[in-house]
Amino acid sequence: MAIDKKQVEEIVRAVGGKENIEAATHCVTRLRFALYDESKVDTESLEQNDLVKGQFSSQGQFQVVIGPGLVDKVYDEMIQITGGERASKDDVKAVAGKKQNPIQRAIKTLSDIFIPILPAIITAGLLLGINNILTGPGIFFDGKSLVDVYPAWKDLASIINTIASTAFTFLPALIGWSAVTRFGGSPLLGIVLGLILVHPDLLSAYGYANAVNEGTVPTWNLFGWHIEKIGYQGQVLPVLVSAYLLAKLEIFLNKRVHDSIKLLVVAPVTLLITGFLAFTIIGPVTFAIANGITSGLIYIYDSYAALGGLIYGGLYALLVITGMHHTFLAVDVQLIGSQGGTFLWPMLALSNIAQGSAALAMMLVLREKKMRGLAATSSVSAFLGVTEPAIFGVNIRYRYPFIFGMVGSAIGGVLLTMNNVQATSIGVGGVPGFLSIFPNKWGVFFIGMAIVLVVPFVLTVLFGRAKLRKEDRNADRATVASGQTSTAESSSRTAVANTGTEQRTRTAAQVADEPVNTLEIMAPLTGTAVPLEQVPDPAFAEKQMGEGVAIEPSGNQVVAPFDAQVAHVIKSKHAVILEHASGLQILIHVGINTVSLKGEGFNMHVETGEKVRAGQTLLEFDRKVIETAGYPLITPIIIPDGQDMVDRVEVTTGDVTSNQNGVLKVHLKG
């Protein structure tokens, strides 16, 4: 697909110009900028750019969503335009990281550590979900599991469980690899460090509590110093702190040990010192801290379940915006490792669905095809556990869908915590998240899923449509006011006097000296004339804009109902204001809320200031386009308020043919 260079130039201008770009790179779907000053970004210009699917700022980077298969071409064109140097993701991250405060840097560090190992953890979670289906009692049979009824499946379930549980059994090795890599050390040493902490010779952390109660905890005796000989399965803090020490120690030794003996010195000394400190100081201290954090969370969960569900369920989407949600991966892993389940992950899954539901609802609210398409695709992504496109591309942009998503998620969170719904693992979020839930709680989880599907969707549609109706009414009022102002400034008018049905098309010269008492306005469309009260818009139905009539059109053409001057042509081509020689104005407004189509489906044949004859075509409209967009075709013909010459207006309804049947009779003063 060819790239429009002008659109790329607009992106550069919208982010503040090339002088505001400190570094720029791209990933599979988006451009990533490290900007000197994000306040210079023109978000409105980006929204109007056809190349841009969304935009947001996160962790010091301003990101512009372009889409796969296209973003690399846009990036190449941008580099040619700006003359800048190509940068890697790490380069941009490094530049962006300098602008973050210590808390943001800490959150980003955790994110950088846990995101690379997520595929392994999610895969394990999905496989454990399959194992839950096979071994969970009461799913298919009363009080029995599938493997109980069909023993032939038992060994298959056992193999699946072995494969699935490996990632959690050797979790310290995964974290060690990722953490040491993040801190600048050797990934291989990180793996070995993690395996050291779960060595089979150690007492498993899962059996530590029982061993304490039975007084059978094994120990090492180092010259009278007794150290508990325990592993750190399912633990996060011990390996994180140890990995940091290992990486820094390795870097220190690499700078000072001669190349000829590095292989014999650096790795052995690094592992020996780090391993010793991990078992003697780091492990026991961080193990106690981790257990304290876990105990505190469990206490809150047990004592204030509803409050916890309300807060975490409702505010999780906010954590996504700040990037802090990655920190809770460590908490989930810790809870699973030490307690066998986490009560946080189920609420995360419902939050994903809630934001997806709110984004999907915007398809029924938004009028622009581009945004409707983005709402549809991003909602599917959120239903499958990835909410960033929905949150940043749609919901945050309009605010209220994001808020209603949090409302639905909060209600779902209260339901889950009140019913002790937990996940056995961290799997895929969103709809597939039920696979991670303990099978005996599926029923409650599905009820919560229904809540987060319905509540955000309904609230978003109701509020969104009401908001747009209000905006459209204001736009229509502004249109009438603009038309009247334009007419007042006009220096010439066409005089037409219609004193009865026999004088409908007489010229100004014929009636120049005759008084005008009554003006009969012919139907500008063929169809059925109905009272204004039947128009599905309060601005017209309640006659807030003035007296008039409405026509349900059977055709697709609007003609002039009398000789007139075009006082104003609406920019979106859906409406026109005509002025009679007496100074009386009428507004012909095709459809309801059609201003949102921005001219699509309309073809205007006249211009402001042009003189037209009765029966002359003013505009044509595409019925299919308007109906497909979901807008009523009913067309109000209004005598706008504020015209002093109007005494009263009579309305005639029924079947009409354009320029042959009168629909309004306007009695003028004097």
XYZ file of C-alpha atoms in Angstrom:
670
model
C 0.000 0.000 0.000
C 1.364 3.393 -1.029
C 1.898 5.986 1.690
C 0.689 9.540 1.275
C 3.726 11.663 2.094
C 1.520 14.590 3.134
C -0.162 12.475 5.811
C 3.228 11.468 7.214
C 4.264 15.123 7.213
C 1.085 15.891 9.142
C 2.068 13.292 11.759
C 5.472 14.930 12.146
C 3.873 18.361 12.498
C 1.288 17.011 14.953
C 3.961 15.690 17.333
C 5.584 19.117 17.426
C 7.807 18.940 14.345
C 11.163 17.262 13.843
C 12.784 19.625 16.350
C 10.528 18.139 19.076
C 11.525 14.518 18.313
C 14.403 13.351 20.486
C 14.248 9.755 19.248
C 11.773 7.653 17.275
C 11.316 3.989 16.491
C 8.459 1.640 15.696
C 7.127 -1.755 16.701
C 4.668 -4.010 14.868
C 1.740 -1.614 15.160
C 2.859 1.861 16.244
C 5.352 4.671 16.041
C 7.122 5.296 19.341
C 8.438 8.792 20.071
C 10.597 10.191 22.825
C 9.591 13.859 22.622
C 11.231 16.867 24.219
C 7.839 18.404 25.065
C 4.628 16.341 24.825
C 2.513 19.450 25.434
C 3.252 20.453 21.819
C 1.400 17.418 20.451
C -1.688 18.305 18.384
C -3.966 15.388 19.256
C -6.858 16.734 17.186
C -4.700 16.773 14.063
C -3.636 13.175 14.708
C -7.245 12.074 15.133
C -8.118 13.522 11.724
C -5.210 11.759 10.011
C -6.384 8.682 8.085
C -3.104 6.878 8.808
C -3.571 7.127 12.565
C -5.652 4.505 14.384
C -5.004 5.816 17.895
C -2.566 7.655 20.146
C -1.467 7.671 23.764
C 1.403 8.454 26.075
C 2.869 5.738 28.269
C 6.059 5.389 30.282
C 7.670 8.481 28.784
C 6.854 7.513 25.190
C 4.253 9.085 22.925
C 2.871 6.327 20.757
C 0.933 6.701 17.501
C -0.931 3.559 16.406
C -0.663 2.980 12.634
C -1.287 -0.734 12.195
C 0.718 -3.816 11.147
C 2.128 -3.915 7.632
C 1.988 -0.145 7.322
C 3.876 1.257 10.287
C 7.308 0.367 8.882
C 6.561 2.261 5.643
C 5.334 5.273 7.586
C 8.474 5.148 9.736
C 10.737 4.986 6.672
C 8.966 7.970 5.121
C 9.152 9.877 8.413
C 12.919 9.314 8.665
C 13.347 10.710 5.139
C 11.221 13.746 5.972
C 12.910 14.560 9.294
C 16.416 13.519 8.326
C 16.714 11.886 11.723
C 18.607 8.753 12.658
C 16.969 5.385 13.052
C 16.643 4.304 16.659
C 15.951 0.965 18.301
C 13.243 0.325 20.877
C 15.922 0.238 23.564
C 17.231 3.642 22.430
C 13.791 5.207 22.725
C 13.157 3.465 26.041
C 16.458 4.778 27.379
C 15.669 8.345 26.348
C 12.107 8.099 27.680
C 13.317 6.542 30.918
C 15.416 9.601 31.759
C 12.223 11.645 32.039
C 10.571 9.287 34.517
C 10.537 9.675 38.289
C 11.870 6.871 40.539
C 8.444 5.245 40.951
C 7.869 5.223 37.194
C 11.322 3.739 36.637
C 10.648 1.024 39.213
C 7.352 0.152 37.549
C 9.001 0.107 34.149
C 11.728 -2.194 35.473
C 9.175 -4.704 36.733
C 7.374 -4.434 33.414
C 10.588 -5.111 31.498
C 11.247 -8.183 33.653
C 7.823 -9.825 33.586
C 6.624 -9.075 30.053
C 9.264 -11.312 28.372
C 8.223 -14.322 30.477
C 4.482 -13.761 30.040
C 4.155 -16.145 27.058
C 5.451 -19.027 29.175
C 3.207 -18.120 32.119
C 0.121 -17.625 29.929
C 0.744 -20.933 28.151
C 1.044 -22.651 31.513
C -2.178 -21.004 32.630
C -4.105 -22.180 29.577
C -2.830 -25.739 29.955
C -3.720 -25.726 33.649
C -7.186 -24.592 32.582
C -7.481 -27.681 30.382
C -6.277 -29.797 33.285
C -8.929 -28.170 35.496
C -11.627 -29.180 33.039
C -10.428 -32.791 33.055
C -9.899 -33.109 36.807
C -12.432 -30.672 38.298
C -15.300 -32.459 40.099
C -18.867 -31.449 39.313
C -18.238 -29.927 35.885
C -19.713 -32.752 33.832
C -20.833 -35.195 36.515
C -22.251 -34.720 40.027
C -19.427 -34.878 42.538
C -17.050 -36.505 40.087
C -14.489 -35.336 37.577
C -14.123 -36.439 33.987
C -11.068 -38.561 34.819
C -12.988 -40.243 37.661
C -15.702 -41.380 35.273
C -13.301 -42.132 32.425
C -10.019 -43.321 34.021
C -8.400 -43.689 30.586
C -8.076 -39.895 30.530
C -6.233 -39.791 33.857
C -2.692 -40.154 32.535
C -3.353 -37.641 29.747
C -4.439 -35.155 32.401
C -1.298 -35.989 34.383
C 0.957 -35.273 31.391
C -0.832 -31.984 30.714
C -0.462 -31.006 34.360
C 3.273 -31.781 34.287
C 3.788 -29.660 31.187
C 1.639 -26.846 32.562
C 3.130 -26.706 36.049
C 6.748 -26.621 34.865
C 6.746 -22.870 34.291
C 5.530 -22.289 37.857
C 7.782 -24.955 39.388
C 10.853 -23.338 37.837
C 9.514 -19.790 37.920
C 12.670 -18.438 39.660
C 14.693 -19.607 36.642
C 12.443 -17.647 34.272
C 12.554 -14.557 36.474
C 16.318 -14.958 36.977
C 16.908 -15.054 33.213
C 14.727 -12.017 32.513
C 15.868 -9.965 35.528
C 19.611 -10.514 35.009
C 19.162 -9.645 31.323
C 17.336 -6.449 32.313
C 20.053 -5.482 34.798
C 22.808 -6.005 32.218
C 24.210 -9.360 33.278
C 24.589 -12.736 31.564
C 21.182 -14.403 30.922
C 22.701 -17.866 31.391
C 23.901 -16.987 34.888
C 20.396 -15.728 35.642
C 18.928 -19.099 34.677
C 21.460 -20.952 36.823
C 20.726 -18.645 39.766
C 17.010 -19.382 39.490
C 17.606 -23.138 39.316
C 19.880 -22.940 42.371
C 16.981 -21.459 44.368
C 14.698 -24.423 43.512
C 17.278 -27.217 43.662
C 15.724 -30.634 44.512
C 18.006 -30.966 47.573
C 16.180 -28.047 49.192
C 12.921 -28.240 51.101
C 10.226 -27.041 48.717
C 8.678 -23.725 49.706
C 5.280 -25.387 49.279
C 6.071 -27.739 52.168
C 7.666 -25.147 54.432
C 4.578 -24.393 56.530
C 3.997 -28.071 57.372
C 7.681 -28.582 58.131
C 7.597 -25.647 60.567
C 4.568 -27.090 62.356
C 6.222 -30.501 62.560
C 9.631 -29.082 63.502
C 11.340 -30.806 60.572
C 12.795 -27.860 58.655
C 16.284 -28.922 57.462
C 19.226 -26.588 58.097
C 22.848 -25.995 57.186
C 25.279 -25.578 60.045
C 27.981 -23.092 59.080
C 30.316 -23.125 62.044
C 27.397 -22.744 64.420
C 25.287 -20.545 62.125
C 22.139 -22.469 61.319
C 20.569 -21.583 57.985
C 17.267 -23.039 56.848
C 17.755 -25.280 53.839
C 14.663 -24.260 51.879
C 13.887 -23.518 48.254
C 12.000 -20.545 46.881
C 9.434 -22.122 44.571
C 6.690 -19.675 43.603
C 8.602 -16.761 45.152
C 9.383 -13.510 43.357
C 11.314 -11.185 45.658
C 14.240 -13.518 46.519
C 15.201 -14.100 42.902
C 14.603 -10.460 41.892
C 16.967 -9.077 44.527
C 19.516 -11.859 43.950
C 19.421 -11.257 40.175
C 20.149 -7.562 40.686
C 23.147 -8.393 42.894
C 24.416 -11.027 40.431
C 24.229 -8.662 37.428
C 25.993 -5.810 39.205
C 28.682 -8.116 40.610
C 29.299 -9.648 37.182
C 29.612 -6.206 35.584
C 32.003 -5.150 38.365
C 34.248 -8.200 37.875
C 34.165 -7.997 34.069
C 35.663 -4.515 34.245
C 38.501 -5.544 36.561
C 39.440 -9.128 35.710
C 41.895 -9.706 32.881
C 40.457 -11.283 29.747
C 42.782 -14.281 30.010
C 41.210 -15.499 33.255
C 37.643 -14.138 32.997
C 36.184 -17.552 32.233
C 37.785 -18.999 35.358
C 36.963 -16.113 37.685
C 33.910 -14.025 36.759
C 31.125 -16.615 36.532
C 32.257 -18.873 39.425
C 32.884 -16.000 41.825
C 29.665 -14.241 40.840
C 27.503 -17.344 41.338
C 29.259 -18.381 44.560
C 28.885 -14.999 46.249
C 25.356 -14.390 44.995
C 24.201 -17.921 45.844
C 25.680 -17.756 49.335
C 24.047 -14.376 50.051
C 20.774 -15.597 48.553
C 20.548 -18.472 51.030
C 21.931 -16.636 54.063
C 20.541 -13.098 53.900
C 18.586 -12.179 50.777
C 16.347 -15.248 50.740
C 15.262 -15.253 54.412
C 14.678 -11.464 54.487
C 12.768 -11.212 51.199
C 10.882 -14.440 51.961
C 9.619 -12.852 55.181
C 8.730 -9.626 53.366
C 6.888 -11.519 50.622
C 4.941 -13.548 53.180
C 4.083 -10.331 55.016
C 2.731 -8.757 51.831
C 0.779 -11.908 51.029
C -0.668 -12.113 54.531
C -1.696 -8.454 54.364
C -3.488 -8.934 51.050
C -5.238 -12.032 52.301
C -6.324 -10.233 55.475
C -7.854 -7.412 53.441
C -9.471 -9.946 51.118
C -10.914 -11.946 54.025
C -12.024 -8.940 56.091
C -13.105 -6.421 53.461
C -13.812 -8.530 50.391
C -16.444 -6.238 48.859
C -14.305 -3.113 49.330
C -11.261 -4.810 47.829
C -13.261 -5.976 44.819
C -14.773 -2.530 44.347
C -11.400 -0.765 44.433
C -9.239 -3.214 42.482
C -11.962 -4.214 40.037
C -12.946 -0.622 39.400
C -9.479 0.911 39.213
C -7.583 -1.786 37.327
C -8.103 0.044 34.015
C -6.429 3.100 35.562
C -3.451 0.916 36.451
C -3.183 -0.018 32.763
C -2.968 3.665 31.814
C -0.117 4.276 34.249
C 1.606 0.974 33.484
C 1.360 -0.049 37.143
C -0.670 -3.142 36.244
C 2.602 -4.928 35.486
C 3.586 -4.724 39.142
C 0.605 -6.875 40.044
C 1.943 -9.716 37.910
C 4.495 -10.245 40.650
C 1.732 -10.194 43.275
C -0.359 -12.713 41.315
C 2.615 -15.025 40.936
C 3.407 -14.696 44.637
C -0.185 -15.516 45.633
C -0.301 -18.539 43.333
C 3.059 -19.754 44.560
C 2.308 -19.392 48.260
C -1.485 -19.827 48.426
C -2.303 -21.922 45.374
C -4.536 -19.258 43.818
C -4.972 -15.530 43.221
C -8.114 -13.454 43.706
C -6.687 -10.572 41.652
C -6.490 -12.206 38.226
C -10.254 -12.904 37.892
C -10.953 -9.191 38.390
C -8.344 -8.360 35.750
C -10.149 -10.636 33.275
C -13.478 -8.905 33.940
C -11.879 -5.469 33.601
C -10.624 -6.486 30.153
C -14.138 -7.483 29.104
C -15.691 -4.326 30.580
C -13.420 -2.030 28.576
C -14.051 -4.123 25.472
C -17.811 -3.873 25.992
C -17.623 -0.085 26.355
C -15.537 0.169 23.180
C -17.997 -2.061 21.311
C -20.878 0.166 22.416
C -19.158 3.114 20.770
C -19.883 1.464 17.419
C -23.519 2.403 18.024
C -22.615 5.916 19.134
C -19.858 7.044 16.778
C -20.652 8.220 13.253
C -17.218 8.217 11.653
C -16.418 4.999 9.790
C -12.780 5.089 10.870
C -13.635 5.314 14.554
C -16.396 2.698 14.297
C -13.885 0.322 12.755
C -11.362 1.044 15.495
C -14.046 0.497 18.146
C -14.904 -2.900 16.639
C -11.357 -4.228 16.299
C -10.151 -2.887 19.643
C -13.136 -4.400 21.469
C -12.287 -7.852 20.075
C -8.714 -7.365 21.272
C -9.965 -6.436 24.759
C -12.283 -9.463 24.894
C -9.164 -11.566 24.282
C -7.230 -9.868 27.076
C -5.361 -6.988 25.406
C -7.059 -3.735 26.389
C -4.568 -1.069 25.328
C -6.101 -0.501 21.839
C -9.600 -0.150 23.326
C -8.518 2.028 26.252
C -6.112 4.349 24.435
C -7.685 4.259 20.984
C -11.349 4.713 21.924
C -12.399 4.831 25.564
C -9.967 7.394 26.963
C -10.511 9.586 23.920
C -14.219 9.967 24.751
C -13.825 9.474 28.546
C -17.341 8.289 29.369
C -16.928 4.752 27.906
C -13.764 4.380 29.990
C -15.640 5.461 33.120
C -18.593 3.161 32.432
C -16.143 0.315 31.818
C -14.699 0.918 35.295
C -18.214 1.030 36.785
C -19.091 -2.364 35.312
C -15.732 -3.791 36.357
C -16.208 -2.533 39.932
C -19.592 -4.257 40.206
C -18.123 -7.470 38.804
C -15.167 -7.223 41.193
C -17.482 -7.028 44.220
C -19.355 -10.116 43.005
C -16.141 -12.123 42.573
C -14.569 -11.227 45.903
C -17.816 -11.789 47.813
C -17.927 -15.311 46.369
C -14.211 -16.103 46.800
C -13.527 -16.552 43.092
C -9.846 -17.303 42.484
C -7.607 -18.296 39.599
C -5.243 -21.228 39.696
C -2.855 -19.535 37.309
C -2.207 -16.456 35.218
C -3.611 -17.209 31.786
C -5.143 -15.161 29.031
C -7.340 -12.326 30.271
C -10.740 -11.386 28.904
C -13.267 -14.025 27.901
C -10.767 -16.949 27.828
C -9.918 -16.043 31.425
C -12.489 -18.540 32.715
C -9.977 -21.314 31.946
C -7.802 -20.021 34.796
C -10.662 -19.983 37.311
C -11.270 -22.821 39.750
C -14.029 -24.843 37.999
C -16.345 -24.772 41.013
C -16.509 -20.972 40.644
C -17.231 -20.853 36.907
C -20.912 -20.101 37.497
C -20.198 -16.977 39.540
C -17.499 -15.900 37.095
C -19.915 -16.203 34.141
C -22.442 -14.037 36.014
C -19.692 -11.466 36.543
C -18.863 -11.732 32.852
C -22.501 -10.982 31.976
C -22.418 -7.919 34.253
C -19.310 -6.443 32.638
C -20.718 -7.111 29.179
C -24.111 -5.526 29.779
C -23.540 -2.643 32.216
C -20.777 -0.750 30.343
C -22.462 -1.401 26.985
C -25.900 -0.102 28.000
C -24.583 2.906 29.945
C -22.242 3.894 27.117
C -24.943 3.672 24.437
C -27.549 5.582 26.463
C -25.196 8.341 27.580
C -23.398 8.553 24.248
C -26.540 8.930 22.190
C -27.997 11.487 24.572
C -24.739 13.437 24.407
C -24.692 13.380 20.616
C -28.341 14.437 20.381
C -27.527 17.436 22.543
C -24.507 18.291 20.401
C -26.572 17.964 17.223
C -29.294 20.235 18.600
C -26.692 22.836 19.471
C -25.194 22.482 15.993
C -28.605 22.950 14.384
C -29.305 26.041 16.473
C -25.912 27.426 15.517
C -26.734 26.673 11.879
C -29.992 28.628 12.003
C -28.299 31.539 13.772
C -25.492 31.522 11.215
C -27.975 31.484 8.334
C -29.947 34.373 9.739
C -26.792 36.416 10.266
C -25.623 35.745 6.731
C -28.992 36.862 5.372
C -29.038 40.067 7.385
C -25.774 41.028 5.747
C -27.072 40.297 2.239
C -27.530 43.386 0.090
C -30.140 42.034 -2.329
C -33.199 39.797 -2.158
C -35.530 38.271 -4.689
C -39.112 39.497 -4.236
C -41.851 36.941 -4.482
C -45.477 37.407 -3.393
C -47.684 34.406 -2.906
C -51.130 35.647 -1.842
C -52.955 32.358 -2.425
C -52.778 29.128 -4.314
C -53.215 30.956 -7.628
C -50.138 33.138 -7.059
C -47.514 30.541 -6.093
C -44.817 31.379 -8.612
C -45.308 35.013 -9.491
C -42.151 37.093 -9.986
C -41.067 40.048 -7.906
C -41.965 42.483 -10.727
C -45.568 41.267 -10.790
C -46.171 41.837 -7.074
C -43.807 44.648 -6.232
C -46.607 47.009 -5.283
C -48.952 44.464 -3.652
C -49.031 43.766 0.134
C -48.038 40.251 1.261
C -50.359 38.944 4.013
C -50.102 35.193 3.612
C -47.335 33.008 2.234
C -48.164 29.438 1.291
C -45.107 27.206 1.326
C -45.186 24.231 -1.006
C -43.753 20.801 -0.119
C -40.022 20.695 -0.956
C -40.100 16.874 -1.002
C -42.472 14.154 -2.174
C -43.733 11.976 0.668
C -46.016 12.200 3.690
C -46.269 15.393 5.731
C -46.593 14.843 9.500
C -46.689 17.140 12.556
C -43.356 18.139 14.089
C -44.272 16.187 17.224
C -43.500 12.986 15.302
C -39.875 13.968 14.692
C -37.557 11.791 16.869
C -35.574 14.793 18.125
C -36.698 17.065 20.969
C -35.219 20.159 19.323
C -37.737 19.799 16.496
C -40.544 17.885 18.211
C -40.779 20.386 21.067
C -40.532 23.276 18.574
C -37.473 24.639 20.321
C -36.265 25.969 16.972
C -39.602 27.163 15.667
C -42.935 26.152 14.100
C -43.123 23.915 11.083
C -43.924 20.531 9.603
C -41.973 17.369 8.752
C -42.030 15.143 5.679
C -41.272 11.430 5.516
C -39.684 11.448 2.039
C -40.384 8.812 -0.567
C -37.818 10.220 -2.976
C -34.307 11.613 -2.691
C -34.601 15.185 -3.954
C -35.270 18.546 -2.281
C -36.620 21.428 -4.413
C -37.258 25.099 -3.742
C -40.837 25.630 -2.479
C -40.891 29.203 -3.844
C -38.716 31.703 -5.665
C -36.036 32.620 -3.159
C -32.475 33.483 -2.389
C -30.262 30.862 -0.751
C -29.490 32.468 2.592
C -27.172 29.740 3.874
C -25.881 26.321 2.811
C -24.884 24.129 5.732
C -21.279 22.938 5.469
C -22.297 19.292 5.885
C -24.784 19.715 2.996
C -27.710 18.187 4.885
C -29.648 21.428 5.267
C -30.309 24.750 3.569
C -31.941 28.056 4.569
C -34.009 29.973 2.007
C -35.244 33.563 2.215
C -38.453 34.854 0.668
C -38.742 38.394 -0.743
C -40.702 39.389 2.365
C -37.701 38.551 4.510
C -39.202 35.281 5.820
C -36.736 32.436 6.178
C -37.301 28.671 6.217
C -34.937 25.848 7.163
C -35.102 22.536 5.285
C -33.223 19.912 7.334
C -32.837 16.467 5.702
C -32.844 13.696 8.303
C -32.082 13.698 12.014
C -28.499 13.918 13.322
C -27.276 13.776 9.713
C -24.863 16.600 10.512
C -22.610 13.796 11.786
C -22.261 12.356 8.278
C -20.173 15.432 7.409
C -21.561 15.633 3.888
C -21.379 11.926 3.048
C -24.448 10.931 1.029
C -25.435 14.520 0.144
C -25.018 16.455 -3.107
C -25.765 20.178 -2.855
C -26.743 21.892 -6.132
C -26.846 25.520 -4.931
C -24.571 27.976 -3.145
C -25.112 30.689 -0.557
C -26.359 33.880 -2.203
C -27.699 32.117 -5.278
C -31.219 32.945 -6.527
C -33.473 29.954 -7.187
C -36.872 29.447 -8.797
C -39.729 27.430 -7.345
C -39.261 23.757 -8.191
C -35.513 24.101 -8.776
C -33.441 21.265 -7.268
C -31.611 22.338 -4.142
C -29.967 19.092 -3.075
C -30.061 15.318 -3.516
C -29.383 12.697 -0.884
C -28.486 9.016 -0.841
C -31.169 7.247 1.171
C -29.074 4.100 1.564
C -26.111 5.927 3.092
C -28.323 7.703 5.626
C -30.309 4.596 6.540
C -27.172 2.443 6.815
C -25.716 5.000 9.233
C -28.856 4.564 11.338
C -30.363 8.051 10.948
C -34.070 8.788 10.345
C -34.853 10.329 6.946
C -37.747 12.429 8.254
C -37.145 16.024 7.119
C -38.313 19.020 9.193
C -39.301 22.268 7.394
C -38.984 24.994 10.019
C -39.920 28.659 10.291
C -37.110 29.653 12.679
C -38.070 31.640 15.784
C -37.155 35.308 16.031
C -38.756 36.505 12.778
C -40.884 39.505 13.756
C -42.996 39.482 10.581
C -44.630 36.101 11.446
C -48.072 36.238 13.036
C -49.018 32.561 13.003
C -48.371 29.366 11.056
C -50.885 26.781 9.795
C -49.815 23.204 9.077
C -51.253 20.807 6.488
C -50.410 17.086 6.707
C -50.943 14.050 4.483
C -49.447 12.758 1.230
C -47.679 15.482 -0.737
C -45.862 15.923 -4.027
C -42.962 18.334 -4.214
C -43.988 21.850 -5.260
C -47.618 20.828 -5.809
C -49.073 20.654 -2.318
C -48.927 23.319 0.362
C -47.655 22.172 3.753
C -47.320 25.501 5.595
C -49.350 28.696 5.468
C -47.531 31.577 7.117
C -49.647 34.579 8.140
C -47.567 37.725 8.210
C -48.179 40.731 10.418
C -49.708 43.845 8.847
